[in-house]
Amino acid sequence: MTTRNLLLATALVAAGAGAAQAETLRWGASRDIGSLDPYSYGDSFTLGVLNHAYEGLVRYSGALKIEPALATSWEIVSPTTWRFHLREGVTFHDGAAFTAEDVQASLLRATNEKSPLKGNIPSYKGSRVIDDHTIEIDVAENYPLLLNDLTTIYVFDAGWLKANNAEAPTDVGSGVEGYATYHENGTGPFRVESRTPEASTVFTRFDGWWDTPQHNIDRIEFTPIASPATRVAALLAGDIDFTDAAPVQDIPRLEAAPNVKLLEGTDLRTVMIGFSQRDALIDGSPNLMQDVRVRRAMQMAIDLDLIRDRVMRGKSRPAGTLVAPQIPGYDAALDEPMKADPEGAKALLKEAGAEDFAFDFNCADSLVNEEQICQGLASMWSRIGLKPRLDQGPRAVQTPKRSGGKVDVYTLGWATLPMLDAYSLTSQVLHTKGGTYGIFNWGGWSDAEFDRVTEASATELDNDKRLALSAEALKIAKEHVLMIPLHQQPLTWATTAEVEAMPLFADNLPRLWLAVK
């Protein structure tokens, strides 16, 4: 979006704000959300944005601890059953009363076989309404992470779903749309006033929200601005008030600007490289990456320090394991980043008969400086004799290729959201695909030893033993080079001086119901 078009879009969406302009927060994001339907794709960014309109039974607090939301309390009534007591007096944005029937309809929709979100609640076995404000949920025996899972199982109005023929889930990756793709009816602090995909989404304050507002925002104007330069120019000119994606290369410039406030940290998201493990590559040639020596050679070719210093401007944290230190299941003993060894990599490729091995390298635009990272990796692999064919494109184009298994090598960023636990990665990304497992196993992995340990961790109620199993799974992933960890990416937000409060969260999800302008 050009600066001229951005100004025009801002003027159009602000036309009705009038006297409330001082309480309008203009959010310039690096990309758009995939849909207004939170079940359409398990993307933490889209889920985070839509959390301003939709809510779950529980939520993460400002300290990223689980707290009540649409449920006020809960108890475990048997090893396989949880009972939730629901908040009374809650209404949806259209005025309908919130009841247990809405939770039941939402659970059935989220866990539908065709739902892209079913992996977010992998232990679900069934549910039943006890009364208007009580529901029971059945899970696999001794499953310890249900509350974490429920943070992004947002609740729809059952009547609204039925009236609009929206009871079946939509799917961004497969191009399946429905009424919920373009319409919203949640219980959250803001309601969607309008949406133009890839241009703007406008949220307005919902005065009927059940919680006590800590914000003073009447209107959020969400505008995707893909170009980092345009995003920075808009912030410096005061055309946007906030961005959750301040480019690392522009930090010195932003630090020097008197009208800008910077908020910096390290993201929970680990950036990694995944491989196809299918017999053939997408061009039909043999897949030599089934040999661990080839995968290890690709890892040995990568200079993580160079990527940190040159591409990430010293702001990333090189990683030796697939989850960040804050994530339960992390093991510091595994977090020793591999040192670059191009000559050793060449020797391994020769030993494996993989010299001159060619493959497609699928990259998108979702990660910090992803294009530059991919260009750097392609260059490093070329230096050891590999022949990567860089396929760089927008996320909307690349996602269907990935979910359809039409990739050889690809980038992935995983923050373990909403679970905030290593089991999120081990169950959804690395476990063999099947049922609620392996939803994001785009490479077709199947490692029996890894699967056994991951499944054991899912039913271990002793937390220390459970985390030890997660660490064991991550060790197997490291030894077998199931994926290559690169780094935890930098977390840099920026606001204009007029924004008084903007809490920064390590999960990189803005919660504007806590912001003050």
Short mmCIF file of C-alpha atoms in Angstrom, two decimals:
data_model
loop_
_atom_site.label_atom_id
_atom_site.label_comp_id
_atom_site.label_asym_id
_atom_site.label_seq_id
_atom_site.Cartn_x
_atom_site.Cartn_y
_atom_site.Cartn_z
CA MET A 1 0.00 0.00 0.00
CA THR A 2 1.47 3.38 -1.02
CA THR A 3 1.55 6.31 1.39
CA ARG A 4 -1.07 8.08 -0.76
CA ASN A 5 -3.40 5.07 -0.69
CA LEU A 6 -2.80 4.62 3.02
CA LEU A 7 -3.82 8.24 3.66
CA LEU A 8 -6.92 7.77 1.51
CA ALA A 9 -7.89 4.55 3.31
CA THR A 10 -7.34 6.21 6.67
CA ALA A 11 -9.52 9.15 5.69
CA LEU A 12 -12.30 6.86 4.51
CA VAL A 13 -12.43 4.66 7.59
CA ALA A 14 -12.16 7.70 9.88
CA ALA A 15 -14.98 9.60 8.20
CA GLY A 16 -17.56 8.59 10.79
CA ALA A 17 -15.33 8.99 13.84
CA GLY A 18 -16.01 12.70 14.41
CA ALA A 19 -15.57 13.77 17.99
CA ALA A 20 -14.30 10.30 18.93
CA GLN A 21 -11.15 10.77 16.82
CA ALA A 22 -9.01 11.25 19.92
CA GLU A 23 -10.00 7.77 21.05
CA THR A 24 -9.43 6.10 17.68
CA LEU A 25 -6.37 3.86 17.55
CA ARG A 26 -4.96 3.31 14.07
CA TRP A 27 -3.09 -0.01 13.90
CA GLY A 28 -0.68 -0.52 11.00
CA ALA A 29 0.05 -4.26 10.78
CA SER A 30 2.52 -6.03 8.51
CA ARG A 31 -0.23 -8.26 7.06
CA ASP A 32 -3.94 -8.83 7.04
CA ILE A 33 -5.89 -11.41 8.99
CA GLY A 34 -6.97 -14.44 6.99
CA SER A 35 -10.68 -14.20 7.78
CA LEU A 36 -13.21 -12.98 10.34
CA ASP A 37 -13.82 -16.65 11.18
CA PRO A 38 -11.38 -17.61 13.97
CA TYR A 39 -11.77 -21.29 13.14
CA SER A 40 -10.68 -20.86 9.51
CA TYR A 41 -6.94 -21.34 10.12
CA GLY A 42 -4.81 -21.98 13.22
CA ASP A 43 -2.83 -18.76 12.77
CA SER A 44 -1.94 -17.06 16.06
CA PHE A 45 -1.89 -13.57 14.50
CA THR A 46 -5.43 -13.87 13.12
CA LEU A 47 -6.63 -15.42 16.38
CA GLY A 48 -5.00 -12.58 18.32
CA VAL A 49 -6.66 -9.88 16.24
CA LEU A 50 -10.05 -11.58 16.43
CA ASN A 51 -9.72 -11.91 20.21
CA HIS A 52 -10.83 -8.27 20.27
CA ALA A 53 -14.26 -9.47 19.08
CA TYR A 54 -14.45 -13.12 20.15
CA GLU A 55 -13.67 -14.76 23.50
CA GLY A 56 -13.13 -18.23 24.93
CA LEU A 57 -14.07 -19.79 28.23
CA VAL A 58 -10.68 -18.75 29.60
CA ARG A 59 -8.00 -16.29 28.50
CA TYR A 60 -4.41 -15.28 29.18
CA SER A 61 -3.92 -12.38 31.58
CA GLY A 62 -1.41 -9.58 31.13
CA ALA A 63 1.12 -11.88 32.81
CA LEU A 64 0.21 -14.71 30.35
CA LYS A 65 -1.46 -16.73 33.11
CA ILE A 66 -4.81 -18.45 32.55
CA GLU A 67 -7.78 -16.63 34.06
CA PRO A 68 -11.59 -16.87 33.78
CA ALA A 69 -13.35 -15.31 30.79
CA LEU A 70 -16.72 -16.68 29.65
CA ALA A 71 -16.39 -19.38 32.31
CA THR A 72 -16.15 -18.24 35.91
CA SER A 73 -14.94 -21.53 37.40
CA TRP A 74 -14.33 -25.18 36.58
CA GLU A 75 -13.53 -28.50 38.19
CA ILE A 76 -12.34 -31.93 37.15
CA VAL A 77 -15.13 -34.38 37.96
CA SER A 78 -13.37 -37.49 36.63
CA PRO A 79 -10.10 -38.34 34.84
CA THR A 80 -11.93 -37.69 31.55
CA THR A 81 -14.48 -34.97 32.39
CA TRP A 82 -14.22 -31.26 33.17
CA ARG A 83 -17.23 -29.21 34.29
CA PHE A 84 -17.38 -25.47 33.46
CA HIS A 85 -19.64 -22.92 35.12
CA LEU A 86 -20.45 -20.12 32.70
CA ARG A 87 -20.67 -16.39 33.27
CA GLU A 88 -24.24 -15.12 33.50
CA GLY A 89 -25.49 -11.87 31.99
CA VAL A 90 -23.19 -12.02 28.95
CA THR A 91 -24.59 -10.99 25.56
CA PHE A 92 -23.35 -11.31 22.02
CA HIS A 93 -22.89 -8.23 19.87
CA ASP A 94 -26.33 -8.76 18.31
CA GLY A 95 -27.95 -8.84 21.78
CA ALA A 96 -28.47 -12.61 22.07
CA ALA A 97 -27.87 -14.11 25.51
CA PHE A 98 -24.82 -16.33 26.03
CA THR A 99 -25.62 -19.89 27.21
CA ALA A 100 -24.10 -23.35 27.32
CA GLU A 101 -25.74 -24.15 23.96
CA ASP A 102 -23.38 -21.62 22.36
CA VAL A 103 -20.35 -23.33 23.88
CA GLN A 104 -21.61 -26.71 22.69
CA ALA A 105 -22.15 -25.48 19.11
CA SER A 106 -18.70 -23.84 19.09
CA LEU A 107 -16.94 -26.97 20.35
CA LEU A 108 -18.64 -29.09 17.70
CA ARG A 109 -17.66 -26.61 15.00
CA ALA A 110 -14.03 -26.31 16.15
CA THR A 111 -13.56 -30.08 16.38
CA ASN A 112 -15.30 -30.91 13.12
CA GLU A 113 -13.14 -33.24 11.02
CA LYS A 114 -12.79 -30.49 8.40
CA SER A 115 -11.91 -27.76 10.91
CA PRO A 116 -8.38 -26.32 10.58
CA LEU A 117 -8.58 -25.53 14.32
CA LYS A 118 -9.19 -29.07 15.53
CA GLY A 119 -5.51 -29.42 16.39
CA ASN A 120 -5.91 -26.62 18.95
CA ILE A 121 -8.07 -28.88 21.12
CA PRO A 122 -6.58 -32.32 20.41
CA SER A 123 -7.92 -34.17 23.46
CA TYR A 124 -11.62 -33.33 22.91
CA LYS A 125 -13.91 -36.37 22.95
CA GLY A 126 -17.33 -34.82 23.47
CA SER A 127 -19.40 -32.34 25.48
CA ARG A 128 -22.89 -31.95 26.87
CA VAL A 129 -25.05 -29.16 28.22
CA ILE A 130 -26.05 -29.61 31.87
CA ASP A 131 -28.09 -26.41 32.15
CA ASP A 132 -28.04 -22.89 30.68
CA HIS A 133 -24.80 -22.02 32.45
CA THR A 134 -23.07 -25.37 32.95
CA ILE A 135 -21.33 -27.59 30.40
CA GLU A 136 -19.18 -30.69 30.70
CA ILE A 137 -16.31 -31.49 28.34
CA ASP A 138 -14.92 -35.00 27.90
CA VAL A 139 -11.25 -35.41 27.07
CA ALA A 140 -8.69 -38.17 26.71
CA GLU A 141 -7.86 -39.63 30.09
CA ASN A 142 -5.54 -37.53 32.28
CA TYR A 143 -5.08 -34.78 29.69
CA PRO A 144 -3.45 -31.83 31.55
CA LEU A 145 -3.65 -28.96 29.03
CA LEU A 146 -7.37 -28.42 28.36
CA LEU A 147 -7.44 -24.89 29.81
CA ASN A 148 -4.53 -23.85 27.58
CA ASP A 149 -6.36 -25.25 24.56
CA LEU A 150 -9.57 -23.41 25.35
CA THR A 151 -7.97 -19.95 25.22
CA THR A 152 -8.56 -19.81 21.44
CA ILE A 153 -11.71 -21.88 21.10
CA TYR A 154 -13.76 -18.72 20.78
CA VAL A 155 -17.50 -18.95 21.37
CA PHE A 156 -20.04 -18.31 18.62
CA ASP A 157 -23.76 -17.71 19.07
CA ALA A 158 -25.39 -21.05 18.18
CA GLY A 159 -28.52 -19.33 16.84
CA TRP A 160 -26.45 -17.00 14.64
CA LEU A 161 -24.51 -19.93 13.20
CA LYS A 162 -27.70 -21.82 12.37
CA ALA A 163 -29.57 -18.81 10.96
CA ASN A 164 -26.68 -18.03 8.62
CA ASN A 165 -25.90 -21.61 7.58
CA ALA A 166 -22.48 -21.26 9.21
CA GLU A 167 -22.40 -24.36 11.42
CA ALA A 168 -19.77 -25.99 9.19
CA PRO A 169 -16.19 -24.67 9.54
CA THR A 170 -14.46 -22.61 6.88
CA ASP A 171 -10.86 -23.20 5.77
CA VAL A 172 -8.54 -20.46 4.49
CA GLY A 173 -5.93 -22.97 3.31
CA SER A 174 -8.44 -24.83 1.13
CA GLY A 175 -10.34 -21.74 0.00
CA VAL A 176 -13.57 -22.77 1.78
CA GLU A 177 -15.54 -19.66 2.76
CA GLY A 178 -18.88 -19.01 4.45
CA TYR A 179 -20.95 -16.38 6.22
CA ALA A 180 -18.50 -16.23 9.16
CA THR A 181 -15.65 -15.41 6.77
CA TYR A 182 -16.99 -11.87 6.35
CA HIS A 183 -19.29 -11.37 9.37
CA GLU A 184 -18.76 -11.38 13.13
CA ASN A 185 -20.87 -11.88 16.26
CA GLY A 186 -18.83 -12.41 19.40
CA THR A 187 -18.93 -11.29 23.02
CA GLY A 188 -15.63 -9.38 23.11
CA PRO A 189 -14.77 -5.76 23.95
CA PHE A 190 -15.01 -4.64 20.30
CA ARG A 191 -17.33 -5.47 17.43
CA VAL A 192 -16.49 -5.44 13.72
CA GLU A 193 -18.03 -2.44 11.99
CA SER A 194 -16.63 -3.10 8.52
CA ARG A 195 -14.05 -5.14 6.67
CA THR A 196 -12.37 -4.85 3.28
CA PRO A 197 -9.86 -7.69 2.91
CA GLU A 198 -6.26 -6.53 2.37
CA ALA A 199 -7.34 -2.90 3.00
CA SER A 200 -8.97 -2.31 6.40
CA THR A 201 -10.95 -3.81 9.24
CA VAL A 202 -12.70 -1.42 11.62
CA PHE A 203 -13.61 -2.39 15.18
CA THR A 204 -15.81 -0.26 17.44
CA ARG A 205 -16.25 -0.40 21.21
CA PHE A 206 -18.92 -2.81 22.47
CA ASP A 207 -20.62 -1.05 25.37
CA GLY A 208 -22.33 -4.28 26.46
CA TRP A 209 -19.07 -6.08 27.26
CA TRP A 210 -19.27 -8.05 30.50
CA ASP A 211 -15.81 -7.04 31.74
CA THR A 212 -14.68 -3.69 33.20
CA PRO A 213 -12.84 -1.82 30.42
CA GLN A 214 -9.28 -0.73 31.19
CA HIS A 215 -8.97 0.96 27.79
CA ASN A 216 -10.36 4.22 26.46
CA ILE A 217 -10.45 3.16 22.80
CA ASP A 218 -13.73 3.69 20.96
CA ARG A 219 -12.49 2.64 17.53
CA ILE A 220 -9.69 0.51 16.10
CA GLU A 221 -8.74 1.00 12.46
CA PHE A 222 -6.69 -2.05 11.46
CA THR A 223 -4.76 -1.52 8.22
CA PRO A 224 -2.35 -4.06 6.70
CA ILE A 225 0.77 -2.32 5.36
CA ALA A 226 3.07 -4.94 3.87
CA SER A 227 5.93 -2.60 3.01
CA PRO A 228 8.17 -1.94 6.04
CA ALA A 229 9.26 1.41 4.60
CA THR A 230 5.67 2.55 4.13
CA ARG A 231 4.75 1.35 7.63
CA VAL A 232 7.59 3.36 9.17
CA ALA A 233 6.76 6.43 7.08
CA ALA A 234 3.13 6.23 8.21
CA LEU A 235 4.16 6.03 11.87
CA LEU A 236 6.60 8.92 11.61
CA ALA A 237 3.99 11.04 9.80
CA GLY A 238 1.36 10.24 12.45
CA ASP A 239 -0.87 8.45 9.94
CA ILE A 240 -0.96 5.38 12.20
CA ASP A 241 -0.71 5.27 16.00
CA PHE A 242 0.70 1.79 16.48
CA THR A 243 2.48 -1.03 14.70
CA ASP A 244 3.26 -4.45 16.09
CA ALA A 245 5.89 -4.94 13.36
CA ALA A 246 8.51 -2.20 13.53
CA PRO A 247 11.31 -3.26 11.14
CA VAL A 248 14.56 -4.07 12.94
CA GLN A 249 16.57 -2.20 10.31
CA ASP A 250 14.70 1.01 11.17
CA ILE A 251 15.10 0.84 14.95
CA PRO A 252 17.85 3.53 15.08
CA ARG A 253 15.67 5.87 13.03
CA LEU A 254 12.65 5.25 15.23
CA GLU A 255 14.69 5.67 18.41
CA ALA A 256 15.75 9.10 17.20
CA ALA A 257 12.20 10.23 16.38
CA PRO A 258 10.79 12.47 19.14
CA ASN A 259 7.19 11.44 18.45
CA VAL A 260 7.77 7.65 18.61
CA LYS A 261 7.94 5.20 21.51
CA LEU A 262 9.66 1.82 20.99
CA LEU A 263 8.77 -1.36 22.87
CA GLU A 264 11.28 -4.19 22.45
CA GLY A 265 11.65 -7.80 23.57
CA THR A 266 12.26 -11.33 22.26
CA ASP A 267 9.36 -13.19 20.70
CA LEU A 268 8.31 -16.64 21.90
CA ARG A 269 8.26 -17.61 18.22
CA THR A 270 11.07 -19.88 17.07
CA VAL A 271 11.85 -19.60 13.36
CA MET A 272 12.79 -22.93 11.80
CA ILE A 273 13.24 -24.80 8.53
CA GLY A 274 11.12 -27.81 7.63
CA PHE A 275 11.69 -30.56 5.07
CA SER A 276 9.51 -32.80 2.98
CA GLN A 277 9.89 -36.47 3.90
CA ARG A 278 7.85 -37.76 1.00
CA ASP A 279 9.47 -40.16 -1.45
CA ALA A 280 9.54 -37.61 -4.26
CA LEU A 281 10.03 -33.86 -4.46
CA ILE A 282 7.34 -31.70 -6.02
CA ASP A 283 9.14 -31.93 -9.39
CA GLY A 284 9.03 -35.74 -9.21
CA SER A 285 12.74 -36.30 -8.50
CA PRO A 286 13.92 -38.50 -5.60
CA ASN A 287 13.84 -36.84 -2.19
CA LEU A 288 17.38 -37.12 -0.85
CA MET A 289 16.34 -35.30 2.35
CA GLN A 290 15.00 -38.61 3.65
CA ASP A 291 18.67 -39.22 4.51
CA VAL A 292 19.50 -37.56 7.84
CA ARG A 293 23.01 -36.81 6.55
CA VAL A 294 21.55 -34.44 3.96
CA ARG A 295 19.39 -32.67 6.53
CA ARG A 296 22.35 -32.36 8.89
CA ALA A 297 24.54 -30.99 6.09
CA MET A 298 21.92 -28.34 5.37
CA GLN A 299 22.02 -27.37 9.04
CA MET A 300 25.82 -27.30 9.17
CA ALA A 301 25.87 -24.90 6.21
CA ILE A 302 23.91 -22.24 8.10
CA ASP A 303 25.78 -19.45 9.90
CA LEU A 304 23.31 -18.40 12.59
CA ASP A 305 25.59 -15.67 13.90
CA LEU A 306 25.79 -14.10 10.45
CA ILE A 307 22.00 -14.16 10.12
CA ARG A 308 21.68 -12.54 13.56
CA ASP A 309 24.25 -9.83 12.86
CA ARG A 310 23.53 -9.02 9.21
CA VAL A 311 19.88 -9.86 8.61
CA MET A 312 18.38 -9.36 12.07
CA ARG A 313 20.62 -6.39 13.05
CA GLY A 314 21.76 -8.16 16.21
CA LYS A 315 18.19 -8.46 17.56
CA SER A 316 17.47 -12.19 17.18
CA ARG A 317 18.47 -15.00 19.55
CA PRO A 318 20.14 -17.98 17.76
CA ALA A 319 18.46 -21.25 18.75
CA GLY A 320 19.68 -24.78 19.25
CA THR A 321 16.28 -26.27 20.03
CA LEU A 322 12.79 -25.80 18.64
CA VAL A 323 11.11 -23.90 21.50
CA ALA A 324 11.99 -20.69 23.34
CA PRO A 325 13.35 -20.72 26.92
CA GLN A 326 10.03 -19.47 28.36
CA ILE A 327 8.09 -22.46 27.02
CA PRO A 328 7.38 -25.40 29.39
CA GLY A 329 9.27 -28.40 28.04
CA TYR A 330 12.32 -26.34 27.05
CA ASP A 331 15.65 -27.99 27.95
CA ALA A 332 18.68 -25.71 28.19
CA ALA A 333 20.97 -28.68 27.53
CA LEU A 334 19.55 -28.90 24.00
CA ASP A 335 19.84 -25.19 23.30
CA GLU A 336 23.34 -25.15 21.88
CA PRO A 337 23.15 -23.59 18.39
CA MET A 338 25.09 -25.48 15.76
CA LYS A 339 28.22 -23.72 14.55
CA ALA A 340 28.58 -23.28 10.80
CA ASP A 341 30.83 -25.91 9.19
CA PRO A 342 30.61 -25.62 5.39
CA GLU A 343 33.47 -28.06 4.76
CA GLY A 344 31.94 -30.66 7.07
CA ALA A 345 28.61 -30.13 5.29
CA LYS A 346 30.22 -30.75 1.91
CA ALA A 347 31.76 -33.98 3.20
CA LEU A 348 28.39 -35.22 4.46
CA LEU A 349 26.71 -34.45 1.14
CA LYS A 350 29.44 -36.36 -0.71
CA GLU A 351 29.06 -39.31 1.67
CA ALA A 352 25.28 -39.30 1.05
CA GLY A 353 25.64 -38.96 -2.72
CA ALA A 354 23.71 -35.67 -2.60
CA GLU A 355 26.13 -33.29 -4.29
CA ASP A 356 24.25 -30.91 -6.63
CA PHE A 357 20.93 -31.83 -4.95
CA ALA A 358 18.22 -29.41 -6.16
CA PHE A 359 14.99 -28.56 -4.36
CA ASP A 360 12.29 -25.88 -4.07
CA PHE A 361 12.57 -23.55 -1.06
CA ASN A 362 9.16 -22.13 -0.11
CA CYS A 363 9.24 -18.78 1.73
CA ALA A 364 6.42 -16.40 2.65
CA ASP A 365 6.16 -12.96 4.28
CA SER A 366 4.96 -13.77 7.81
CA LEU A 367 8.25 -13.68 9.71
CA VAL A 368 10.55 -10.79 10.57
CA ASN A 369 12.82 -10.17 7.54
CA GLU A 370 11.75 -13.50 6.06
CA GLU A 371 12.74 -12.61 2.50
CA GLN A 372 16.28 -11.67 3.57
CA ILE A 373 16.56 -14.79 5.75
CA CYS A 374 15.59 -17.00 2.83
CA GLN A 375 17.98 -15.28 0.46
CA GLY A 376 20.78 -15.75 2.98
CA LEU A 377 19.97 -19.44 3.50
CA ALA A 378 19.78 -20.08 -0.24
CA SER A 379 23.24 -18.51 -0.62
CA MET A 380 24.71 -20.60 2.23
CA TRP A 381 23.28 -23.82 0.78
CA SER A 382 24.57 -22.93 -2.68
CA ARG A 383 28.09 -22.57 -1.28
CA ILE A 384 28.13 -26.25 -0.23
CA GLY A 385 26.95 -27.40 -3.65
CA LEU A 386 23.18 -27.57 -3.17
CA LYS A 387 20.83 -25.99 -5.70
CA PRO A 388 17.89 -24.35 -3.90
CA ARG A 389 15.17 -22.84 -6.09
CA LEU A 390 13.77 -19.95 -4.05
CA ASP A 391 9.97 -19.70 -4.19
CA GLN A 392 9.21 -16.41 -2.42
CA GLY A 393 5.61 -15.23 -2.24
CA PRO A 394 2.91 -13.73 -0.04
CA ARG A 395 1.45 -15.83 2.72
CA ALA A 396 -1.92 -16.08 0.95
CA VAL A 397 -0.21 -17.77 -1.99
CA GLN A 398 2.20 -19.98 -0.05
CA THR A 399 -0.16 -21.32 2.63
CA PRO A 400 -2.21 -23.54 0.26
CA LYS A 401 1.03 -25.03 -1.10
CA ARG A 402 2.22 -25.84 2.40
CA SER A 403 -1.03 -27.25 3.74
CA GLY A 404 -1.37 -29.25 0.51
CA GLY A 405 2.08 -30.80 0.89
CA LYS A 406 3.38 -29.06 -2.26
CA VAL A 407 6.69 -28.00 -0.71
CA ASP A 408 10.22 -29.42 -0.48
CA VAL A 409 11.80 -27.08 2.09
CA TYR A 410 9.93 -24.30 3.89
CA THR A 411 10.11 -21.73 6.66
CA LEU A 412 7.96 -21.92 9.78
CA GLY A 413 7.57 -19.73 12.85
CA TRP A 414 6.05 -21.44 15.91
CA ALA A 415 5.29 -19.72 19.21
CA THR A 416 3.39 -22.71 20.72
CA LEU A 417 0.24 -20.57 20.88
CA PRO A 418 -2.32 -20.81 22.29
CA MET A 419 -1.04 -23.66 24.42
CA LEU A 420 2.24 -22.02 25.52
CA ASP A 421 3.73 -25.49 25.94
CA ALA A 422 6.18 -27.63 23.95
CA TYR A 423 3.37 -30.13 23.34
CA SER A 424 1.91 -27.62 20.88
CA LEU A 425 4.94 -28.11 18.61
CA THR A 426 5.48 -31.80 19.19
CA SER A 427 1.82 -32.73 18.62
CA GLN A 428 0.83 -30.35 15.82
CA VAL A 429 4.03 -29.91 13.79
CA LEU A 430 6.24 -32.98 14.28
CA HIS A 431 3.90 -35.87 15.11
CA THR A 432 2.69 -38.13 12.31
CA LYS A 433 -0.38 -36.61 10.66
CA GLY A 434 -3.66 -38.20 11.69
CA GLY A 435 -6.76 -37.13 13.63
CA THR A 436 -5.86 -34.10 15.75
CA TYR A 437 -2.14 -34.80 15.43
CA GLY A 438 0.15 -33.32 12.81
CA ILE A 439 -2.17 -30.56 11.58
CA PHE A 440 0.89 -28.51 10.56
CA ASN A 441 3.05 -31.49 9.59
CA TRP A 442 3.53 -30.10 6.10
CA GLY A 443 6.54 -32.31 5.38
CA GLY A 444 4.80 -35.66 5.86
CA TRP A 445 6.99 -36.68 8.82
CA SER A 446 6.53 -40.00 10.57
CA ASP A 447 8.99 -40.89 13.33
CA ALA A 448 7.70 -43.75 15.51
CA GLU A 449 10.06 -43.06 18.42
CA PHE A 450 9.11 -39.40 18.46
CA ASP A 451 5.38 -40.19 18.27
CA ARG A 452 5.58 -42.62 21.20
CA VAL A 453 7.20 -40.07 23.52
CA THR A 454 4.87 -37.26 22.44
CA GLU A 455 1.77 -39.38 23.05
CA ALA A 456 3.06 -40.39 26.48
CA SER A 457 3.46 -36.72 27.44
CA ALA A 458 -0.20 -36.07 26.56
CA THR A 459 -1.53 -38.20 29.43
CA GLU A 460 1.09 -37.61 32.13
CA LEU A 461 -0.46 -35.61 34.98
CA ASP A 462 2.78 -35.30 36.97
CA ASN A 463 4.05 -32.01 35.54
CA ASP A 464 7.74 -32.73 36.09
CA LYS A 465 7.46 -36.09 34.36
CA ARG A 466 5.39 -34.56 31.56
CA LEU A 467 7.96 -31.85 30.90
CA ALA A 468 10.74 -34.43 30.94
CA LEU A 469 8.91 -36.34 28.20
CA SER A 470 8.55 -33.14 26.18
CA ALA A 471 12.28 -32.53 26.55
CA GLU A 472 12.93 -36.11 25.41
CA ALA A 473 10.79 -35.53 22.31
CA LEU A 474 12.72 -32.33 21.52
CA LYS A 475 15.98 -34.26 21.92
CA ILE A 476 14.80 -36.83 19.37
CA ALA A 477 13.83 -34.01 17.03
CA LYS A 478 17.32 -32.51 17.39
CA GLU A 479 19.15 -35.81 16.90
CA HIS A 480 17.05 -36.77 13.87
CA VAL A 481 17.15 -33.21 12.46
CA LEU A 482 13.39 -33.22 12.04
CA MET A 483 13.59 -29.45 11.60
CA ILE A 484 16.38 -26.85 11.77
CA PRO A 485 15.97 -24.18 14.48
CA LEU A 486 17.24 -20.76 13.44
CA HIS A 487 16.35 -18.20 16.11
CA GLN A 488 13.73 -16.54 18.26
CA GLN A 489 12.84 -13.46 16.28
CA PRO A 490 12.93 -9.96 17.76
CA LEU A 491 9.76 -8.41 19.11
CA THR A 492 9.53 -4.71 18.30
CA TRP A 493 6.39 -2.59 18.59
CA ALA A 494 6.18 1.15 18.16
CA THR A 495 3.58 3.80 18.97
CA THR A 496 3.25 7.51 18.58
CA ALA A 497 3.81 9.64 21.68
CA GLU A 498 0.03 10.13 21.97
CA VAL A 499 -0.43 6.50 23.03
CA GLU A 500 -0.12 6.49 26.81
CA ALA A 501 -0.19 2.75 27.52
CA MET A 502 0.52 -0.22 25.22
CA PRO A 503 1.49 -3.36 27.18
CA LEU A 504 4.04 -5.52 25.33
CA PHE A 505 3.52 -9.28 25.46
CA ALA A 506 6.06 -12.02 24.69
CA ASP A 507 3.47 -13.86 22.58
CA ASN A 508 3.50 -10.82 20.23
CA LEU A 509 -0.28 -10.43 20.40
CA PRO A 510 -1.60 -6.91 21.06
CA ARG A 511 -4.43 -6.70 23.58
CA LEU A 512 -5.87 -3.30 22.84
CA TRP A 513 -8.51 -3.64 25.55
CA LEU A 514 -5.55 -2.83 27.83
CA ALA A 515 -4.33 0.17 25.78
CA VAL A 516 -4.82 3.84 26.57
CA LYS A 517 -4.52 6.73 24.15
#
